[in-house]
Coordinates of C-alpha atoms in Angstrom, one line a residue:
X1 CA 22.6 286.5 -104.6
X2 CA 25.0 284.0 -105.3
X3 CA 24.4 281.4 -107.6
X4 CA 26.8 278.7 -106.6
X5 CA 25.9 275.9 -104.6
X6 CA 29.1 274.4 -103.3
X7 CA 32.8 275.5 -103.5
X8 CA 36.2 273.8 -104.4
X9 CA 39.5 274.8 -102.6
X10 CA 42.7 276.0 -104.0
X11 CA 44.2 273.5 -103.0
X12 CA 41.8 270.1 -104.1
X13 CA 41.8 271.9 -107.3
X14 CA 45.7 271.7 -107.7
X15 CA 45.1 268.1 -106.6
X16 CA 42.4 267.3 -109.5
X17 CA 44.4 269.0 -112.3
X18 CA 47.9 268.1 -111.1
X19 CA 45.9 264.2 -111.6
X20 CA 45.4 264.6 -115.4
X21 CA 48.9 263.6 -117.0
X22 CA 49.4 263.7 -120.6
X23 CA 51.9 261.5 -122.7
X24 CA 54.8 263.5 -123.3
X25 CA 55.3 265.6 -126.3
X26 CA 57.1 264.1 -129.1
X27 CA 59.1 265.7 -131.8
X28 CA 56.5 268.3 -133.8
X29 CA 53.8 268.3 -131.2
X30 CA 53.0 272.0 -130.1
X31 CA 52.0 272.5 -126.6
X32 CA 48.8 274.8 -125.9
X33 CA 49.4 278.0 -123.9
X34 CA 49.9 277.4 -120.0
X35 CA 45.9 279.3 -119.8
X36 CA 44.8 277.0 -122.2
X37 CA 46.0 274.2 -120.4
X38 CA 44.5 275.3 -117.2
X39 CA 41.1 275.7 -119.0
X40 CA 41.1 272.5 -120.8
X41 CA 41.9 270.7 -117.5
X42 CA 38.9 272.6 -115.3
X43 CA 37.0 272.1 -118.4
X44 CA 37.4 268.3 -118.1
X45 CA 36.7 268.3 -114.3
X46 CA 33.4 269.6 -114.8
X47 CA 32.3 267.7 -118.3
X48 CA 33.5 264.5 -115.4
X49 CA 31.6 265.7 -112.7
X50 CA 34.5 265.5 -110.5
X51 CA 34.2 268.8 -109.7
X52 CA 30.4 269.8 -109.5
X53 CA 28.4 272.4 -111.6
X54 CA 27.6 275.2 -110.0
X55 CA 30.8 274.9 -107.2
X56 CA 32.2 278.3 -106.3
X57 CA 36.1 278.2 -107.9
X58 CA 39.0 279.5 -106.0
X59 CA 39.9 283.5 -106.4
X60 CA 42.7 283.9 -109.2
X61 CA 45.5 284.8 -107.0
X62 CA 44.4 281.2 -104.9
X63 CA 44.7 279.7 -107.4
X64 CA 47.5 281.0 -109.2
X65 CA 49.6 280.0 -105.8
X66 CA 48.4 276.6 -105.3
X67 CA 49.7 275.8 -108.8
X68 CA 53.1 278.2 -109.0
X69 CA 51.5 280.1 -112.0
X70 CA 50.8 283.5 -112.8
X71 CA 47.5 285.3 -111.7
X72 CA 47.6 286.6 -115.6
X73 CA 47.7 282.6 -116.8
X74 CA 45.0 282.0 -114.0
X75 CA 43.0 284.8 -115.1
X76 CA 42.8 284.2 -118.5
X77 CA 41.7 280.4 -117.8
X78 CA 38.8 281.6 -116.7
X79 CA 37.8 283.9 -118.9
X80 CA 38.2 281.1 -121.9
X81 CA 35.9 279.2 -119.3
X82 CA 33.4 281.9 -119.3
X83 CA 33.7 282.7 -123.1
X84 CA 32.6 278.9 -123.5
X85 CA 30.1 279.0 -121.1
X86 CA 31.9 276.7 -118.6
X87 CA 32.0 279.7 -116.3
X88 CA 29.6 282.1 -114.7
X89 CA 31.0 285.5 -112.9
X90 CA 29.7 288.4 -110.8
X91 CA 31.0 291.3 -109.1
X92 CA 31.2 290.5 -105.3
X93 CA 30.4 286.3 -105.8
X94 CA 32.9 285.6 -107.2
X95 CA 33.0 282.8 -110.4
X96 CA 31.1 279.4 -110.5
X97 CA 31.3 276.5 -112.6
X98 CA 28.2 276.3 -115.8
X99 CA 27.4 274.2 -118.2
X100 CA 27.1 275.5 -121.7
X101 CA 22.9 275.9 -123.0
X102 CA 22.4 272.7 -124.4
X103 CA 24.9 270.3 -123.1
X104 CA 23.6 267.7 -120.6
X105 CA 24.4 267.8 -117.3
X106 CA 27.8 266.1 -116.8
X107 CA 26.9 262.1 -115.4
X108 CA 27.9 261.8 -111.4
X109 CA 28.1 257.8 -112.0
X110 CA 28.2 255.5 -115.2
X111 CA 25.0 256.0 -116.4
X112 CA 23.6 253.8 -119.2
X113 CA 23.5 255.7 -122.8
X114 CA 19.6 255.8 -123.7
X115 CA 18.6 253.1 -126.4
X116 CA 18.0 255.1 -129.6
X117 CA 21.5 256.2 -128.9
X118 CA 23.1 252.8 -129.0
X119 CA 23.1 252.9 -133.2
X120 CA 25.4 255.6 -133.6
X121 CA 27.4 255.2 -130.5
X122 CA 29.3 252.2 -128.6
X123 CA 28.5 252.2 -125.3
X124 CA 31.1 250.6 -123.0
X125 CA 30.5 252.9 -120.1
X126 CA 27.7 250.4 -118.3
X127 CA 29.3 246.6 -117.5
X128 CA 25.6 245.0 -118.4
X129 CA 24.1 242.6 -120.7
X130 CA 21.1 241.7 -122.4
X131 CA 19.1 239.7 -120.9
X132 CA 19.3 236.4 -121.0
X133 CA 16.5 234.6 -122.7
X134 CA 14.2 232.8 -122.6
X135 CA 14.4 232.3 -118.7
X136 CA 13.6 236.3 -118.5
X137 CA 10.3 235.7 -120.0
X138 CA 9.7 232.5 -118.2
X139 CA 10.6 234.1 -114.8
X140 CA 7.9 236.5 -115.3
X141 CA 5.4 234.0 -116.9
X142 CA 6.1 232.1 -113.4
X143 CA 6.1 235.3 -111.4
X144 CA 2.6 236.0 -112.4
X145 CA 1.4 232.5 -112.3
X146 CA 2.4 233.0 -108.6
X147 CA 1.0 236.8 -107.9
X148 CA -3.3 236.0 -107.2
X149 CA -2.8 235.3 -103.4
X150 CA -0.1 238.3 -102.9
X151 CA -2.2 240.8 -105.1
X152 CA -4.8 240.2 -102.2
X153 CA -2.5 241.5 -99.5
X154 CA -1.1 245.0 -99.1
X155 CA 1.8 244.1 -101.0
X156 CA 4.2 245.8 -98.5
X157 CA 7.1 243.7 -97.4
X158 CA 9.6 245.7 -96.1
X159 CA 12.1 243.0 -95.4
X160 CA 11.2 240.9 -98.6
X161 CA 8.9 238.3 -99.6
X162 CA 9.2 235.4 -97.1
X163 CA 9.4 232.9 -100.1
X164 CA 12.3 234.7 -101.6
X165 CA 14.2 235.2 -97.8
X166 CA 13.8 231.5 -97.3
X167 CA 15.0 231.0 -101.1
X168 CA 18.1 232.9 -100.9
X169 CA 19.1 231.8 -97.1
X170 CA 19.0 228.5 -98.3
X171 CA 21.0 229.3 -101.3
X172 CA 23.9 230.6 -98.6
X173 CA 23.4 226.9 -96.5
X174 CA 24.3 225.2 -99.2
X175 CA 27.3 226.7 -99.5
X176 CA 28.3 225.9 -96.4
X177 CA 26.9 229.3 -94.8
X178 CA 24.1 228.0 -92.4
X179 CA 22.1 231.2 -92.4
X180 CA 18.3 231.9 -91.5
X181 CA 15.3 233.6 -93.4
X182 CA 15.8 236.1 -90.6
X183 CA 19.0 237.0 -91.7
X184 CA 17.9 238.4 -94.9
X185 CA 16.5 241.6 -96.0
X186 CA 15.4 242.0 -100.0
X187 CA 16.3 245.4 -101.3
X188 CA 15.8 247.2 -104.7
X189 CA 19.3 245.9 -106.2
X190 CA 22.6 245.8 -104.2
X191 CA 22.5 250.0 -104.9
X192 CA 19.6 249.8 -102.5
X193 CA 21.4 247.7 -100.5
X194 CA 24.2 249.6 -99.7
X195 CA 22.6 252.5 -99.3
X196 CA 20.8 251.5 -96.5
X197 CA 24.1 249.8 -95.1
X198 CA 25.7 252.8 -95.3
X199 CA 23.0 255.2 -93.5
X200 CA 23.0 252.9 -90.6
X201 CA 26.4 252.5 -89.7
X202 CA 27.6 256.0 -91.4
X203 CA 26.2 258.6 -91.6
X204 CA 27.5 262.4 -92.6
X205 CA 31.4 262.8 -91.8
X206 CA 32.2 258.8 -91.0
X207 CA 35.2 257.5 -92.3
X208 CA 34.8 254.6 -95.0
X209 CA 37.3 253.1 -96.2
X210 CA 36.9 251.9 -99.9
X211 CA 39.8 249.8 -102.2
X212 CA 41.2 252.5 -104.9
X213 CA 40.1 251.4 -107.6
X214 CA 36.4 250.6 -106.9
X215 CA 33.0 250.8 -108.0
X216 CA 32.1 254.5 -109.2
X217 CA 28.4 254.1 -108.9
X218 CA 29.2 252.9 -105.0
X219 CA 31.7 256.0 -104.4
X220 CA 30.1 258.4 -105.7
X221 CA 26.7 257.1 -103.2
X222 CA 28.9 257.9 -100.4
X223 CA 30.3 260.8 -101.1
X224 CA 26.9 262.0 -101.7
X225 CA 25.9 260.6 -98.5
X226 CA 28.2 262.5 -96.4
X227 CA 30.9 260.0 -96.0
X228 CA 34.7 260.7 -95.6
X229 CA 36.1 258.6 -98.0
X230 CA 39.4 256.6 -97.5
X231 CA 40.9 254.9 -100.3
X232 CA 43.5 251.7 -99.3
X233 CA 45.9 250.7 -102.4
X234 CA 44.7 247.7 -104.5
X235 CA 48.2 245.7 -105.4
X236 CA 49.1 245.9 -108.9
X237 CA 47.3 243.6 -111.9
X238 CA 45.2 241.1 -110.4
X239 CA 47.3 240.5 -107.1
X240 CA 44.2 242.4 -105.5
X241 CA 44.3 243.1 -101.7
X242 CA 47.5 244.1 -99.6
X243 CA 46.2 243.3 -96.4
X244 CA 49.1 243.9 -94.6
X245 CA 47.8 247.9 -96.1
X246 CA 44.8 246.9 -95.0
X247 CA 45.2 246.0 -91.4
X248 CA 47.0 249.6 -91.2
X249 CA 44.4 252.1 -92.7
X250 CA 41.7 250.1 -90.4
X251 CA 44.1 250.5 -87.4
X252 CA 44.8 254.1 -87.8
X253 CA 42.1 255.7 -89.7
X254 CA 39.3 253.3 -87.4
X255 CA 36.5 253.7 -90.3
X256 CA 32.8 252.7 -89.4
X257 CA 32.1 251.0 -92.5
X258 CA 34.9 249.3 -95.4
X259 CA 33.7 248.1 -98.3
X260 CA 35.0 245.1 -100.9
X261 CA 34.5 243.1 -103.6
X262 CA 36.2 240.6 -103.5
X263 CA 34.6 238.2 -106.0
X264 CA 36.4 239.5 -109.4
X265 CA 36.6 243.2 -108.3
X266 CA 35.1 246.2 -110.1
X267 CA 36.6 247.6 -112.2
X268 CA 40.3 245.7 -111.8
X269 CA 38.4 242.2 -112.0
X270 CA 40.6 240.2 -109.3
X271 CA 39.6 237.6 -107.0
X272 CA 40.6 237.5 -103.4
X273 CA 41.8 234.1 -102.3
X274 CA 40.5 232.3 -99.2
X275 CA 43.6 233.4 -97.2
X276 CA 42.9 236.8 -98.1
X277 CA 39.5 237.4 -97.3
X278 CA 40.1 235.2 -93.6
X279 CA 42.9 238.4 -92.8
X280 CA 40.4 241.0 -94.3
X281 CA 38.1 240.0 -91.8
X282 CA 40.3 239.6 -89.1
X283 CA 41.7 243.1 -89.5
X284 CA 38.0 244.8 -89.9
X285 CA 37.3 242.6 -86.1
X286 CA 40.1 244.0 -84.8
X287 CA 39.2 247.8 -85.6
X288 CA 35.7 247.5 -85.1
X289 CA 35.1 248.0 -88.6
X290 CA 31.7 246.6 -90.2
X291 CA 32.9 244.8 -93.6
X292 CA 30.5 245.3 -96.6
X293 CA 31.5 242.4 -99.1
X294 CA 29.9 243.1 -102.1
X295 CA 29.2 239.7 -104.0
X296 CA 27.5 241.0 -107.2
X297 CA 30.2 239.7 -109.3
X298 CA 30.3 236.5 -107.3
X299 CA 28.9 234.0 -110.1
X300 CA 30.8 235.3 -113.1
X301 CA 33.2 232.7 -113.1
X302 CA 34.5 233.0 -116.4
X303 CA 37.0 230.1 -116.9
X304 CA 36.3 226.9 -115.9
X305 CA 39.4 226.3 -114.0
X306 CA 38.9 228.9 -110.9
X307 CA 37.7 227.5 -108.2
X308 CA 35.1 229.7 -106.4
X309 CA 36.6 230.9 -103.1
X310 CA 34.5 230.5 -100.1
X311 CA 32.1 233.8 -99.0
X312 CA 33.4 236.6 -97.2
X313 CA 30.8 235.9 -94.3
X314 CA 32.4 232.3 -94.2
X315 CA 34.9 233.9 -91.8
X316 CA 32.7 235.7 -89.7
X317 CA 31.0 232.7 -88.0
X318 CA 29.6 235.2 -85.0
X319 CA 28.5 237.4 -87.8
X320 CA 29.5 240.4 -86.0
X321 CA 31.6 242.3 -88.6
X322 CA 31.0 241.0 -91.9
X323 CA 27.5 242.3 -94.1
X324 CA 27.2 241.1 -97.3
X325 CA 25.6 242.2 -100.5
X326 CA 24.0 240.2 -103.7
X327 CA 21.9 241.1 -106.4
X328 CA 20.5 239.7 -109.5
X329 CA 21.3 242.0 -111.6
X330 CA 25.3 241.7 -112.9
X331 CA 24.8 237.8 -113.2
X332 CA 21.3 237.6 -114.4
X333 CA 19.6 241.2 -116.0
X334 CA 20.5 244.6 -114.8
X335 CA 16.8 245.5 -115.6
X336 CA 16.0 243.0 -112.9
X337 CA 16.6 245.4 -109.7
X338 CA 16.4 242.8 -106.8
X339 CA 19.4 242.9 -104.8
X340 CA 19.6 241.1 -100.9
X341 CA 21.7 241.8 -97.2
X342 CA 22.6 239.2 -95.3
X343 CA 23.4 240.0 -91.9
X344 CA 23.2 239.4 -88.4
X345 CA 19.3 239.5 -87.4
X346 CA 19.2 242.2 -85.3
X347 CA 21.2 244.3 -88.5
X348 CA 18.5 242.9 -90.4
X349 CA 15.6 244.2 -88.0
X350 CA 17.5 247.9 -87.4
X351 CA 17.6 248.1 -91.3
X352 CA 14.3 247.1 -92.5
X353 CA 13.1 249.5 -89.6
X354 CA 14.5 252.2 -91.3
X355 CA 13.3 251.4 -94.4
X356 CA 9.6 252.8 -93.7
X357 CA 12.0 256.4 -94.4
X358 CA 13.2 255.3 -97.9
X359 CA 11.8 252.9 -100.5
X360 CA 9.2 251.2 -98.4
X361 CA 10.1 247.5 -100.7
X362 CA 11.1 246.3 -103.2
X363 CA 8.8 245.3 -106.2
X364 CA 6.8 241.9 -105.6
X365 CA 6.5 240.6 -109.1
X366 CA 10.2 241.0 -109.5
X367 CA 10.7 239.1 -106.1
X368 CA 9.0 236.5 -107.6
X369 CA 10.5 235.9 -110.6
X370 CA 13.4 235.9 -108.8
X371 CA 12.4 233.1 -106.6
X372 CA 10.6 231.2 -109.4
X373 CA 14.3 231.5 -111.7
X374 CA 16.2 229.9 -107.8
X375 CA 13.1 227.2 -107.4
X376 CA 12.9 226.0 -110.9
X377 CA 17.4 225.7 -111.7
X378 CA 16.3 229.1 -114.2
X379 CA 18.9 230.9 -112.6
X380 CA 21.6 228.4 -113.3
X381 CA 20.8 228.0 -116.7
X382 CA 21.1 231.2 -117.3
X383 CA 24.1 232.4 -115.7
X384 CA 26.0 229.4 -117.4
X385 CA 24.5 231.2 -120.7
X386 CA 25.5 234.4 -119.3
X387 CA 29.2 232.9 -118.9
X388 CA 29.6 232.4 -122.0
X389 CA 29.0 235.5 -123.4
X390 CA 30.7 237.4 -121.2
X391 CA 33.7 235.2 -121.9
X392 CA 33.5 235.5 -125.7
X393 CA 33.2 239.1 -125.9
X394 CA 36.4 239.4 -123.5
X395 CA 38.4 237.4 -125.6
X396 CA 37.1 239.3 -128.9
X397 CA 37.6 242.5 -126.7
X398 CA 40.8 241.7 -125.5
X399 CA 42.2 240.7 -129.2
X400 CA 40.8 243.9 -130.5
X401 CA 42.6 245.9 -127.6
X402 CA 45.6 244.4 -128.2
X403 CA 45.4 244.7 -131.9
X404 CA 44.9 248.6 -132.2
X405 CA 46.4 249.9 -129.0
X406 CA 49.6 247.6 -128.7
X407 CA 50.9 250.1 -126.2
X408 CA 47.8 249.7 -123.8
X409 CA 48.4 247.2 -120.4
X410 CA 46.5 244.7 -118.8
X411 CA 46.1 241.9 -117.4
X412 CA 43.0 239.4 -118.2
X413 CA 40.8 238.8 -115.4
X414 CA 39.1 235.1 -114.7
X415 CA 35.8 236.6 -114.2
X416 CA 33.2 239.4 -113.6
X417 CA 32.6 242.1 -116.4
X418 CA 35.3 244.1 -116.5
X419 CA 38.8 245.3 -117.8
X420 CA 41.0 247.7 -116.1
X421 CA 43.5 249.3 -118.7
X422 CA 46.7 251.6 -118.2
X423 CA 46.8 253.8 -121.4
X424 CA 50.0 254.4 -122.2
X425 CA 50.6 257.7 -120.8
X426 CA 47.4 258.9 -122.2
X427 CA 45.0 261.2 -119.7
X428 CA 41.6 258.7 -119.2
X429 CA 39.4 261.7 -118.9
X430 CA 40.7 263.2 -122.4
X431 CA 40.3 260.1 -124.0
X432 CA 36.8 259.8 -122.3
X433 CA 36.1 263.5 -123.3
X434 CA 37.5 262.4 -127.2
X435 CA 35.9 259.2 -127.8
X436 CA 32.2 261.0 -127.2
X437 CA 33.2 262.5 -130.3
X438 CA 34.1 259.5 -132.3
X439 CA 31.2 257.4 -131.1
X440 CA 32.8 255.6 -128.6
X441 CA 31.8 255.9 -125.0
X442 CA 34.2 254.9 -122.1
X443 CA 34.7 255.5 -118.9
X444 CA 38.1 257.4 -117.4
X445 CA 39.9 256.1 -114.7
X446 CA 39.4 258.9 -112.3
X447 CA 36.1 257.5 -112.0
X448 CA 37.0 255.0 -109.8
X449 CA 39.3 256.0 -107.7
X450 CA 39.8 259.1 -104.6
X451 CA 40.7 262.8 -105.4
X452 CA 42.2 262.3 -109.1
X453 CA 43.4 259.3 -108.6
X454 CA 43.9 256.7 -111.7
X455 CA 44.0 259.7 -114.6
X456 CA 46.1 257.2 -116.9
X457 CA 43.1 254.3 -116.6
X458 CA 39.9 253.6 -118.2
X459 CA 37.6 250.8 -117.8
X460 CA 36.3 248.5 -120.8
X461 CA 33.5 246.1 -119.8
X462 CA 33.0 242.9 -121.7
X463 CA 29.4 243.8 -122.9
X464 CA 30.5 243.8 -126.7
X465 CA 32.3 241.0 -129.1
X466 CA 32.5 240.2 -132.3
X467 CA 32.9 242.9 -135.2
X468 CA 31.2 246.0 -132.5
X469 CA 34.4 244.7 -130.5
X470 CA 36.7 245.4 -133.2
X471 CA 35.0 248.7 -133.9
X472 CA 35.1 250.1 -130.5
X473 CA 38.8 248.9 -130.2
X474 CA 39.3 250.9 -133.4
X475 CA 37.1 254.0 -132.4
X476 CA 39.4 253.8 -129.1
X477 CA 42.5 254.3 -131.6
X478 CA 41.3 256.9 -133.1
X479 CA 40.2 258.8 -129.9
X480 CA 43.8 257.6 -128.9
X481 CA 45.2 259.8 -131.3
X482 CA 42.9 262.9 -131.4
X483 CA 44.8 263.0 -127.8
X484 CA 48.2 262.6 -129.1
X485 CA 47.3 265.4 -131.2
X486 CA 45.9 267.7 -129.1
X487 CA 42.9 267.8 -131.0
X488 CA 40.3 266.8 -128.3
X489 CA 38.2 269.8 -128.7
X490 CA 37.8 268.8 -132.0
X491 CA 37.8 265.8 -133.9
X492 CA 36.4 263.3 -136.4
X493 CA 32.2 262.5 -136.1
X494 CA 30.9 259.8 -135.2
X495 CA 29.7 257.0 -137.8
X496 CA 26.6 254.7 -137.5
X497 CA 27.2 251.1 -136.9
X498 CA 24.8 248.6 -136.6
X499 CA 25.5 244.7 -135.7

């Protein structure tokens, strides 16, 4: 019986290695075979989880013709592969991708590195802080000041606590958004959220359209859920949104769902003006496209002199197309997983229905600290605290960056958490793959974008300053140059740091 669980095409395998583009060699620099090459590169896909373990890999002489090689070169890929236990074979099934005894499991999103590993390795692969204090502490203080009368109840409240739906509706009205308690559903962070969003109006083989670049963790929820993904262009630096692009794919492609963040976009960082977000919505109306705006980054104003652009849902007055997302957890604590829709009511009703089939709720104690930190002007305090920081360690980030990797481009975004970096001709998932070995974790561009896309990108979050900023920037140059080399399967260890 065969022991492979899914399969990758000749072709979409061409695609995924055609994606990983190397600096070109200078003067001295020995190329590896063409086999090697090929093995290195399936290698990567899998060690990315771009393409699965345990996916069924084309026959040789597929293979061999997608990419205009030899079926020797082909074949003696994959038998590197299996000598390194990257590769499984048998007679009659064909050959399947493995991990080697020992490794983990290669990460499908950005998962955050475990604590005890933090002291021997940088970890810039999860765009989190700390959490703020001492209004964490006080929130729960006040959340189970407030818990006696709820602990005497079921404690099932599929659409949210009614305190915390008033709280955050009123929270929208204030901005100039009149919106009702019944136009809120609480969820277990905007993950949740979206989740939910996306089995109600997807489901398996829709069509979403997504910006390329976007949120991993987000992408890789819908690919998982079925959904045919379809990437529209981000303009270059921090221009953000061609919605002239836009207006197109929608038009042509007619996607059930497309999803934004417009308030300084993951992982790029822009911020989509007024204008633009009134034609995104527009366009979405016109297709009959349900707009997801994710607003997690919404409050991370990072210099004083932006002006906060009005929310998506400010343009959908009839509240017909737009659906918006929020959470707590980017601008306050991402251990704090309460995230929120709004929505029309009856979008609100059809998804908390469907909730009974998921998560049931979300967590009442976290609710309410929530709601105390929104009642009490907690929640402002700390995200002005939470400012801060995040704008000290990007400048000390961006100094360090520029400072060891002159050749690396970017441009500095006015908010959110995030860096998105073009690296000189450098492969993102090599140097990904290289700075595991010199402590230094990161995530490659591919990550974040469609079928290969962004190969010569990573993504450095502003969750370190000071001296560990300087010390990732220089564990990044050193990965940097174990690329150069062509010395990724090798390399220099890791040393401890502590700050």
């Amino acid at each position: 019986m065969a022991q492979w669980t899914s399969a990758v095409g000749a072709g979409q395998l061409a695609r995924l290695l055609g994606s990983q583009q190397d600096r070109p060699a200078g003067p001295g620099t020995r190329r590896p075979p063409a086999y090697r090459a090929l093995a290195d590169g399936i290698r990567l896909l899998v060690l990315e989880g771009r393409v699965p373990v345990a996916a069924r890999l084309p026959a040789e002489r597929e293979l061999a013709l997608a990419l205009t090689v030899s079926r020797t070169t082909v074949a003696a890929a994959y038998e590197a592969l299996r000598a390194e236990g990257f590769l499984e074979s048998r007679r009659g099934a064909g050959s399947w991708t493995a991990v080697p005894a020992g490794n983990p499991l290669p990460a499908r999103g950005l998962e955050p590195l475990p604590p005890e590993a933090l002291g021997s390795v940088i970890d810039l692969g999860c765009a989190a802080l700390p959490a703020p204090e001492p209004w964490l502490t006080r929130a729960v203080q006040g959340a189970l000041e407030e818990l006696p009368p709820y602990a005497h109840t079921h404690g099932d409240y599929p659409a949210g606590l009614p305190a915390l739906r008033t709280m955050i509706a009123e929270r929208y009205t204030a901005r100039g958004i009149p919106t009702m308690p019944e136009q809120i559903m609480v969820t277990t962070g905007a993950m949740g959220a979206i989740d939910a969003i996306s089995h109600l109006f997807g489901g398996r083989g829709e069509r979403i359209a997504v910006e390329s670049p976007s949120y991993a963790n987000i992408l890789q929820l819908m690919r998982e859920a079925g959904a045919r993904l379809v990437p529209v262009a981000m303009a270059e630096g921090l221009a953000g949104w061609d919605v002239d692009r836009w207006r197109q794919v929608l038009r042509e492609a007619a996607p059930r769902i497309a999803y934004v963040v417009a308030d300084f976009h993951n992982p790029t960082g822009a911020l989509a003006d007024d204008d633009q977000r009134r034609r995104l919505v527009d366009a979405a109306r016109a297709a009959g496209t349900v707009l997801v705006a994710d607003e997690t980054m919404s409050e991370l104003r990072l210099d004083d002199d932006v002006e906060r652009p009005r929310p998506v849902c400010a343009f959908d007055p009839a509240g017909s197309t737009v659906v918006t997302v929020g959470s707590a957890s980017k601008a306050f604590w991402a251990g704090m997983r309460i995230g929120w829709v709004r929505a029309a009511p009856d979008v609100v009703r059809s998804l908390v229905a469907a909730r009974a089939y998921a998560d049931m709720g979300t967590p009442v104690l976290e609710q309410l600290a929530v709601n105390w930190l929104f009642s009490t002007g907690g929640w402002e305090q700390a995200v002005t605290v939470r400012r801060a920081q995040a704008r000290q360690n990007r400048d000390e980030l961006v100094a360090a960056v520029r400072r060891e990797l002159p050749d690396w481009e970017f441009e500095v975004p006015r908010g959110g958490l995030t860096l998105w970096v073009r690296t000189g001709g450098l492969s993102g998932s090599r140097l990904a793959e290289a700075g595991e070995r010199v402590g230094v974790r990161v995530p490659s561009g591919p990550r974040f974008g469609v079928d290969g896309a962004f190969e010569g990108y990573v993504r450095l979050p502003f969750t370190v300053g000071g001296a560990v900023a300087e010390e990732a920037a220089a564990r990044l140059a050193a990965a940097a140059r174990l690329v150069e080399k062509g010395g990724v399967g090798g390399g220099e260890a890791p040393r401890t740091f502590v700050a």
